[in-house]
PDB file of C-alpha atoms in Angstrom:
ATOM      1  CA  UNK I  29     -36.958 -25.758   3.121  1.00  0.00           C
ATOM      2  CA  UNK I  30     -33.324 -25.678   2.390  1.00  0.00           C
ATOM      3  CA  UNK I  31     -30.808 -23.579   4.219  1.00  0.00           C
ATOM      4  CA  UNK I  32     -28.940 -22.722   1.099  1.00  0.00           C
ATOM      5  CA  UNK I  33     -31.348 -21.253  -0.445  1.00  0.00           C
ATOM      6  CA  UNK I  34     -32.182 -17.721   0.540  1.00  0.00           C
ATOM      7  CA  UNK I  35     -35.976 -15.473  -0.125  1.00  0.00           C
ATOM      8  CA  UNK I  36     -35.209 -12.874  -2.687  1.00  0.00           C
ATOM      9  CA  UNK I  37     -36.431 -10.119  -0.835  1.00  0.00           C
ATOM     10  CA  UNK I  38     -33.694 -10.654   1.886  1.00  0.00           C
ATOM     11  CA  UNK I  39     -31.155 -11.339  -0.502  1.00  0.00           C
ATOM     12  CA  UNK I  40     -32.094  -7.730  -1.701  1.00  0.00           C
ATOM     13  CA  UNK I  41     -32.283  -6.150   1.178  1.00  0.00           C
ATOM     14  CA  UNK I  42     -28.622  -7.652   2.660  1.00  0.00           C
ATOM     15  CA  UNK I  43     -27.109  -6.460  -0.724  1.00  0.00           C
ATOM     16  CA  UNK I  44     -28.388  -2.817   0.408  1.00  0.00           C
ATOM     17  CA  UNK I  45     -27.038  -3.031   3.433  1.00  0.00           C
ATOM     18  CA  UNK I  46     -23.626  -4.085   2.358  1.00  0.00           C
ATOM     19  CA  UNK I  47     -23.843  -1.373  -0.374  1.00  0.00           C
ATOM     20  CA  UNK I  48     -24.656   1.405   2.446  1.00  0.00           C
ATOM     21  CA  UNK I  49     -21.978   0.117   4.618  1.00  0.00           C
ATOM     22  CA  UNK I  50     -19.482   0.210   1.541  1.00  0.00           C
ATOM     23  CA  UNK I  51     -20.539   3.670   0.624  1.00  0.00           C
ATOM     24  CA  UNK I  52     -20.287   4.814   4.386  1.00  0.00           C
ATOM     25  CA  UNK I  53     -16.916   3.254   4.646  1.00  0.00           C
ATOM     26  CA  UNK I  54     -15.982   5.163   1.237  1.00  0.00           C
ATOM     27  CA  UNK I  55     -16.713   8.124   2.443  1.00  0.00           C
ATOM     28  CA  UNK I  56     -15.178   8.038   5.641  1.00  0.00           C
ATOM     29  CA  UNK I  57     -11.883   6.673   4.170  1.00  0.00           C
ATOM     30  CA  UNK I  58     -12.426  10.125   1.723  1.00  0.00           C
ATOM     31  CA  UNK I  59     -13.075  12.494   5.122  1.00  0.00           C
ATOM     32  CA  UNK I  60      -9.792  10.707   6.872  1.00  0.00           C
ATOM     33  CA  UNK I  61      -7.762  11.922   3.743  1.00  0.00           C
ATOM     34  CA  UNK I  62      -9.124  15.437   3.890  1.00  0.00           C
ATOM     35  CA  UNK I  63      -8.517  15.609   7.233  1.00  0.00           C
ATOM     36  CA  UNK I  64      -4.869  14.330   6.928  1.00  0.00           C
ATOM     37  CA  UNK I  65      -3.806  16.652   4.083  1.00  0.00           C
ATOM     38  CA  UNK I  66      -5.643  19.485   6.324  1.00  0.00           C
ATOM     39  CA  UNK I  67      -3.519  18.390   9.255  1.00  0.00           C
ATOM     40  CA  UNK I  68      -0.264  18.452   6.839  1.00  0.00           C
ATOM     41  CA  UNK I  69       0.099  14.726   8.213  1.00  0.00           C
ATOM     42  CA  UNK I  70       1.516  11.705   5.821  1.00  0.00           C
ATOM     43  CA  UNK I  71      -1.035  10.109   3.960  1.00  0.00           C
ATOM     44  CA  UNK I  72      -0.467   6.548   4.107  1.00  0.00           C
ATOM     45  CA  UNK I  73      -2.691   3.452   3.909  1.00  0.00           C
ATOM     46  CA  UNK I  74      -2.290   2.677   7.425  1.00  0.00           C
ATOM     47  CA  UNK I  75      -2.999   6.018   8.539  1.00  0.00           C
ATOM     48  CA  UNK I  76      -5.886   6.047   6.377  1.00  0.00           C
ATOM     49  CA  UNK I  77      -7.410   2.822   7.905  1.00  0.00           C
ATOM     50  CA  UNK I  78      -6.920   4.134  11.360  1.00  0.00           C
ATOM     51  CA  UNK I  79      -8.605   7.397  10.464  1.00  0.00           C
ATOM     52  CA  UNK I  80     -11.514   6.020   9.037  1.00  0.00           C
ATOM     53  CA  UNK I  81     -11.952   3.143  11.004  1.00  0.00           C
ATOM     54  CA  UNK I  82     -11.781   0.693   8.328  1.00  0.00           C
ATOM     55  CA  UNK I  83      -9.243  -2.538   7.300  1.00  0.00           C
ATOM     56  CA  UNK I  84      -6.097  -2.084   5.167  1.00  0.00           C
ATOM     57  CA  UNK I  85      -7.932  -4.928   3.056  1.00  0.00           C
ATOM     58  CA  UNK I  86     -11.058  -3.012   2.392  1.00  0.00           C
ATOM     59  CA  UNK I  87      -8.489  -0.049   1.562  1.00  0.00           C
ATOM     60  CA  UNK I  88      -6.984  -2.530  -1.157  1.00  0.00           C
ATOM     61  CA  UNK I  89     -10.290  -4.147  -2.219  1.00  0.00           C
ATOM     62  CA  UNK I  90     -12.503  -1.483  -2.628  1.00  0.00           C
ATOM     63  CA  UNK I  91     -11.760   0.011  -6.018  1.00  0.00           C
ATOM     64  CA  UNK I  92     -13.056   3.665  -4.885  1.00  0.00           C
ATOM     65  CA  UNK I  93     -10.852   3.488  -1.578  1.00  0.00           C
ATOM     66  CA  UNK I  94      -7.797   2.397  -2.986  1.00  0.00           C
ATOM     67  CA  UNK I  95      -8.214   5.229  -5.982  1.00  0.00           C
ATOM     68  CA  UNK I  96      -8.730   7.770  -3.428  1.00  0.00           C
ATOM     69  CA  UNK I  97      -5.414   6.442  -1.210  1.00  0.00           C
ATOM     70  CA  UNK I  98      -3.217   6.181  -4.049  1.00  0.00           C
ATOM     71  CA  UNK I  99      -4.081   9.537  -5.041  1.00  0.00           C
ATOM     72  CA  UNK I 100      -3.422  11.366  -2.154  1.00  0.00           C
ATOM     73  CA  UNK I 101      -0.337   9.471  -1.387  1.00  0.00           C
ATOM     74  CA  UNK I 102       1.184  10.394  -4.586  1.00  0.00           C
ATOM     75  CA  UNK I 103       0.009  13.990  -4.127  1.00  0.00           C
ATOM     76  CA  UNK I 104       1.529  14.003  -0.958  1.00  0.00           C
ATOM     77  CA  UNK I 105       4.597  12.285  -1.576  1.00  0.00           C
ATOM     78  CA  UNK I 106       5.068  15.012  -4.680  1.00  0.00           C
ATOM     79  CA  UNK I 107       4.156  17.872  -2.532  1.00  0.00           C
ATOM     80  CA  UNK I 108       6.681  16.562  -0.017  1.00  0.00           C
ATOM     81  CA  UNK I 109       9.463  15.771  -2.555  1.00  0.00           C
ATOM     82  CA  UNK I 110       9.465  19.048  -3.813  1.00  0.00           C
ATOM     83  CA  UNK I 111       9.572  20.743  -0.457  1.00  0.00           C
ATOM     84  CA  UNK I 112      12.610  18.574   0.550  1.00  0.00           C
ATOM     85  CA  UNK I 113      14.355  19.297  -3.195  1.00  0.00           C
ATOM     86  CA  UNK I 114      13.228  22.971  -2.391  1.00  0.00           C
ATOM     87  CA  UNK I 115      14.921  23.019   1.149  1.00  0.00           C
ATOM     88  CA  UNK I 116      18.102  21.197   0.707  1.00  0.00           C
ATOM     89  CA  UNK I 117      19.669  21.123  -2.902  1.00  0.00           C
ATOM     90  CA  UNK I 118      22.687  18.558  -1.623  1.00  0.00           C
ATOM     91  CA  UNK I 119      23.063  15.456  -3.581  1.00  0.00           C
ATOM     92  CA  UNK I 120      22.922  13.498  -0.338  1.00  0.00           C
ATOM     93  CA  UNK I 121      19.945  14.447   1.142  1.00  0.00           C
ATOM     94  CA  UNK I 122      18.530  13.327  -2.276  1.00  0.00           C
ATOM     95  CA  UNK I 123      19.980   9.952  -2.157  1.00  0.00           C
ATOM     96  CA  UNK I 124      19.009   9.482   1.478  1.00  0.00           C
ATOM     97  CA  UNK I 125      15.458  10.190   0.711  1.00  0.00           C
ATOM     98  CA  UNK I 126      14.903   8.022  -2.013  1.00  0.00           C
ATOM     99  CA  UNK I 127      17.000   5.237   0.309  1.00  0.00           C
ATOM    100  CA  UNK I 128      13.947   6.138   2.719  1.00  0.00           C
ATOM    101  CA  UNK I 129      11.179   6.019  -0.004  1.00  0.00           C
ATOM    102  CA  UNK I 130      12.206   2.850  -0.928  1.00  0.00           C
ATOM    103  CA  UNK I 131      12.560   1.396   2.257  1.00  0.00           C
ATOM    104  CA  UNK I 132       9.106   2.289   3.294  1.00  0.00           C
ATOM    105  CA  UNK I 133       7.593   1.192  -0.257  1.00  0.00           C
ATOM    106  CA  UNK I 134       9.572  -2.229   0.745  1.00  0.00           C
ATOM    107  CA  UNK I 135       7.610  -2.195   4.178  1.00  0.00           C
ATOM    108  CA  UNK I 136       4.419  -1.609   2.613  1.00  0.00           C
ATOM    109  CA  UNK I 137       4.960  -3.951  -0.428  1.00  0.00           C
ATOM    110  CA  UNK I 138       5.859  -6.741   2.318  1.00  0.00           C
ATOM    111  CA  UNK I 139       2.514  -5.638   4.328  1.00  0.00           C
ATOM    112  CA  UNK I 140       0.344  -5.909   1.410  1.00  0.00           C
ATOM    113  CA  UNK I 141       1.582  -9.569   0.787  1.00  0.00           C
ATOM    114  CA  UNK I 142       1.402 -10.619   3.687  1.00  0.00           C
ATOM    115  CA  UNK I 143      -2.402  -9.538   3.659  1.00  0.00           C
ATOM    116  CA  UNK I 144      -3.263 -10.947   0.543  1.00  0.00           C
ATOM    117  CA  UNK I 145      -1.818 -14.241   1.631  1.00  0.00           C
ATOM    118  CA  UNK I 146      -3.776 -14.013   4.787  1.00  0.00           C
ATOM    119  CA  UNK I 147      -6.792 -13.411   2.490  1.00  0.00           C
ATOM    120  CA  UNK I 148      -6.288 -15.875   0.341  1.00  0.00           C
ATOM    121  CA  UNK I 149      -5.813 -18.439   3.099  1.00  0.00           C
ATOM    122  CA  UNK I 150      -9.076 -16.837   4.509  1.00  0.00           C
ATOM    123  CA  UNK I 151     -10.807 -17.810   1.317  1.00  0.00           C
ATOM    124  CA  UNK I 152      -9.390 -21.298   0.574  1.00  0.00           C
ATOM    125  CA  UNK I 153     -10.544 -22.174   4.084  1.00  0.00           C
ATOM    126  CA  UNK I 154     -14.135 -20.782   3.590  1.00  0.00           C
ATOM    127  CA  UNK I 155     -14.391 -22.699   0.001  1.00  0.00           C
ATOM    128  CA  UNK I 156     -13.497 -25.735   1.821  1.00  0.00           C
ATOM    129  CA  UNK I 157     -15.634 -25.433   5.059  1.00  0.00           C
ATOM    130  CA  UNK I 158     -18.727 -24.078   3.234  1.00  0.00           C
ATOM    131  CA  UNK I 159     -18.543 -25.710   0.005  1.00  0.00           C
ATOM    132  CA  UNK I 160     -21.604 -27.937   0.434  1.00  0.00           C
ATOM    133  CA  UNK I 161     -23.859 -25.257   1.365  1.00  0.00           C
ATOM    134  CA  UNK I 162     -23.117 -22.621  -1.385  1.00  0.00           C
ATOM    135  CA  UNK I 163     -24.202 -22.398  -5.148  1.00  0.00           C
ATOM    136  CA  UNK I 164     -21.993 -22.888  -7.903  1.00  0.00           C
ATOM    137  CA  UNK I 165     -22.449 -19.271  -8.695  1.00  0.00           C
ATOM    138  CA  UNK I 166     -20.692 -18.688  -5.317  1.00  0.00           C
ATOM    139  CA  UNK I 167     -17.998 -21.035  -5.109  1.00  0.00           C
ATOM    140  CA  UNK I 168     -17.218 -19.600  -8.830  1.00  0.00           C
ATOM    141  CA  UNK I 169     -16.952 -16.353  -7.512  1.00  0.00           C
ATOM    142  CA  UNK I 170     -14.922 -17.448  -4.824  1.00  0.00           C
ATOM    143  CA  UNK I 171     -12.328 -19.532  -7.254  1.00  0.00           C
ATOM    144  CA  UNK I 172     -12.224 -16.253  -9.161  1.00  0.00           C
ATOM    145  CA  UNK I 173     -11.401 -14.092  -6.326  1.00  0.00           C
ATOM    146  CA  UNK I 174      -8.680 -16.714  -5.449  1.00  0.00           C
ATOM    147  CA  UNK I 175      -6.797 -16.650  -8.780  1.00  0.00           C
ATOM    148  CA  UNK I 176      -7.235 -12.484  -8.493  1.00  0.00           C
ATOM    149  CA  UNK I 177      -5.355 -12.786  -5.206  1.00  0.00           C
ATOM    150  CA  UNK I 178      -3.005 -15.374  -6.229  1.00  0.00           C
ATOM    151  CA  UNK I 179      -2.189 -12.651  -9.507  1.00  0.00           C
ATOM    152  CA  UNK I 180      -1.839  -9.852  -7.125  1.00  0.00           C
ATOM    153  CA  UNK I 181       0.639 -11.608  -4.681  1.00  0.00           C
ATOM    154  CA  UNK I 182       2.782 -12.610  -8.074  1.00  0.00           C
ATOM    155  CA  UNK I 183       2.543  -8.805  -9.107  1.00  0.00           C
ATOM    156  CA  UNK I 184       3.335  -7.701  -5.351  1.00  0.00           C
ATOM    157  CA  UNK I 185       6.229 -10.496  -5.123  1.00  0.00           C
ATOM    158  CA  UNK I 186       7.683  -8.770  -8.451  1.00  0.00           C
ATOM    159  CA  UNK I 187       7.365  -5.582  -7.411  1.00  0.00           C
ATOM    160  CA  UNK I 188       8.819  -6.368  -4.131  1.00  0.00           C
ATOM    161  CA  UNK I 189      11.840  -7.650  -5.842  1.00  0.00           C
ATOM    162  CA  UNK I 190      11.997  -4.493  -7.992  1.00  0.00           C
ATOM    163  CA  UNK I 191      11.772  -2.096  -4.860  1.00  0.00           C
ATOM    164  CA  UNK I 192      14.311  -4.288  -3.003  1.00  0.00           C
ATOM    165  CA  UNK I 193      16.843  -3.684  -6.163  1.00  0.00           C
ATOM    166  CA  UNK I 194      16.422   0.036  -5.819  1.00  0.00           C
ATOM    167  CA  UNK I 195      16.820   0.204  -2.255  1.00  0.00           C
ATOM    168  CA  UNK I 196      20.359  -1.495  -2.764  1.00  0.00           C
ATOM    169  CA  UNK I 197      20.928   0.416  -5.656  1.00  0.00           C
ATOM    170  CA  UNK I 198      19.886   3.531  -3.599  1.00  0.00           C
ATOM    171  CA  UNK I 199      21.946   2.545  -0.356  1.00  0.00           C
ATOM    172  CA  UNK I 200      25.089   2.008  -2.913  1.00  0.00           C
ATOM    173  CA  UNK I 201      24.997   5.533  -4.348  1.00  0.00           C
ATOM    174  CA  UNK I 202      23.859   6.882  -0.531  1.00  0.00           C
ATOM    175  CA  UNK I 203      27.571   5.116   0.262  1.00  0.00           C
ATOM    176  CA  UNK I 204      29.376   6.255  -2.564  1.00  0.00           C
ATOM    177  CA  UNK I 205      28.113  10.295  -1.709  1.00  0.00           C
ATOM    178  CA  UNK I 206      28.892   9.471   1.768  1.00  0.00           C
ATOM    179  CA  UNK I 207      32.704   8.543   0.896  1.00  0.00           C
ATOM    180  CA  UNK I 208      32.811  11.420  -1.428  1.00  0.00           C
ATOM    181  CA  UNK I 209      31.585  14.030   1.435  1.00  0.00           C
ATOM    182  CA  UNK I 210      34.060  12.856   3.763  1.00  0.00           C
ATOM    183  CA  UNK I 211      36.987  13.019   0.917  1.00  0.00           C
ATOM    184  CA  UNK I 212      35.967  16.229   0.408  1.00  0.00           C
ATOM    185  CA  UNK I 213      35.763  17.522   4.004  1.00  0.00           C
ATOM    186  CA  UNK I 214      39.040  16.014   4.572  1.00  0.00           C
ATOM    187  CA  UNK I 215      40.549  17.759   1.671  1.00  0.00           C
ATOM    188  CA  UNK I 216      39.244  20.917   2.937  1.00  0.00           C
ATOM    189  CA  UNK I 217      40.650  20.138   6.340  1.00  0.00           C
ATOM    190  CA  UNK I 218      44.121  19.457   5.558  1.00  0.00           C
ATOM    191  CA  UNK I 219      46.646  22.001   5.547  1.00  0.00           C
ATOM    192  CA  UNK I 220      47.393  23.500   2.418  1.00  0.00           C
ATOM    193  CA  UNK I 221      51.439  23.159   1.906  1.00  0.00           C
ATOM    194  CA  UNK I 222      53.896  25.930   2.294  1.00  0.00           C
ATOM    195  CA  UNK I 223      54.890  27.292  -0.864  1.00  0.00           C
TER     196      UNK I 223
END
């Protein structure tokens, strides 16, 4: 019997088992997001991955999990931004928040690029090591995944550059605002000339 040929019932059982594990993981992701919201904790990929006991790669690769996390992060970000705007109307706070958000987004983009590159390396290794044992269909699927991941890395690199430029602009605006505040404070502190 050829080792590369798997009997049909075992294949169906393996696929069903994998589907159940994936569904359970997606449910844990949803539960983790609900719990983070209830605790009013910042929703991030890392926080959801820890709470749901899944990898960050799973959160990026699974469309349902990725959409749930993205939606939660957007809602949390909008709520947080609105609270900050309501609490502090000062322009320098807005610029600082933008700079911090840009830094967080830049860190997340770097982490995702690293994860995608690691995944590409793993897939290339699997293709080279197991190519003789895999069917043409499996090789085609891996090749397609590899192409998709490379496109994702290119997109993330572009996004990273954009975020880096935004961060630089936000820092520049923050420095300008800080100088302006210092000038205003100096004008207020300067004694008025006697008339």
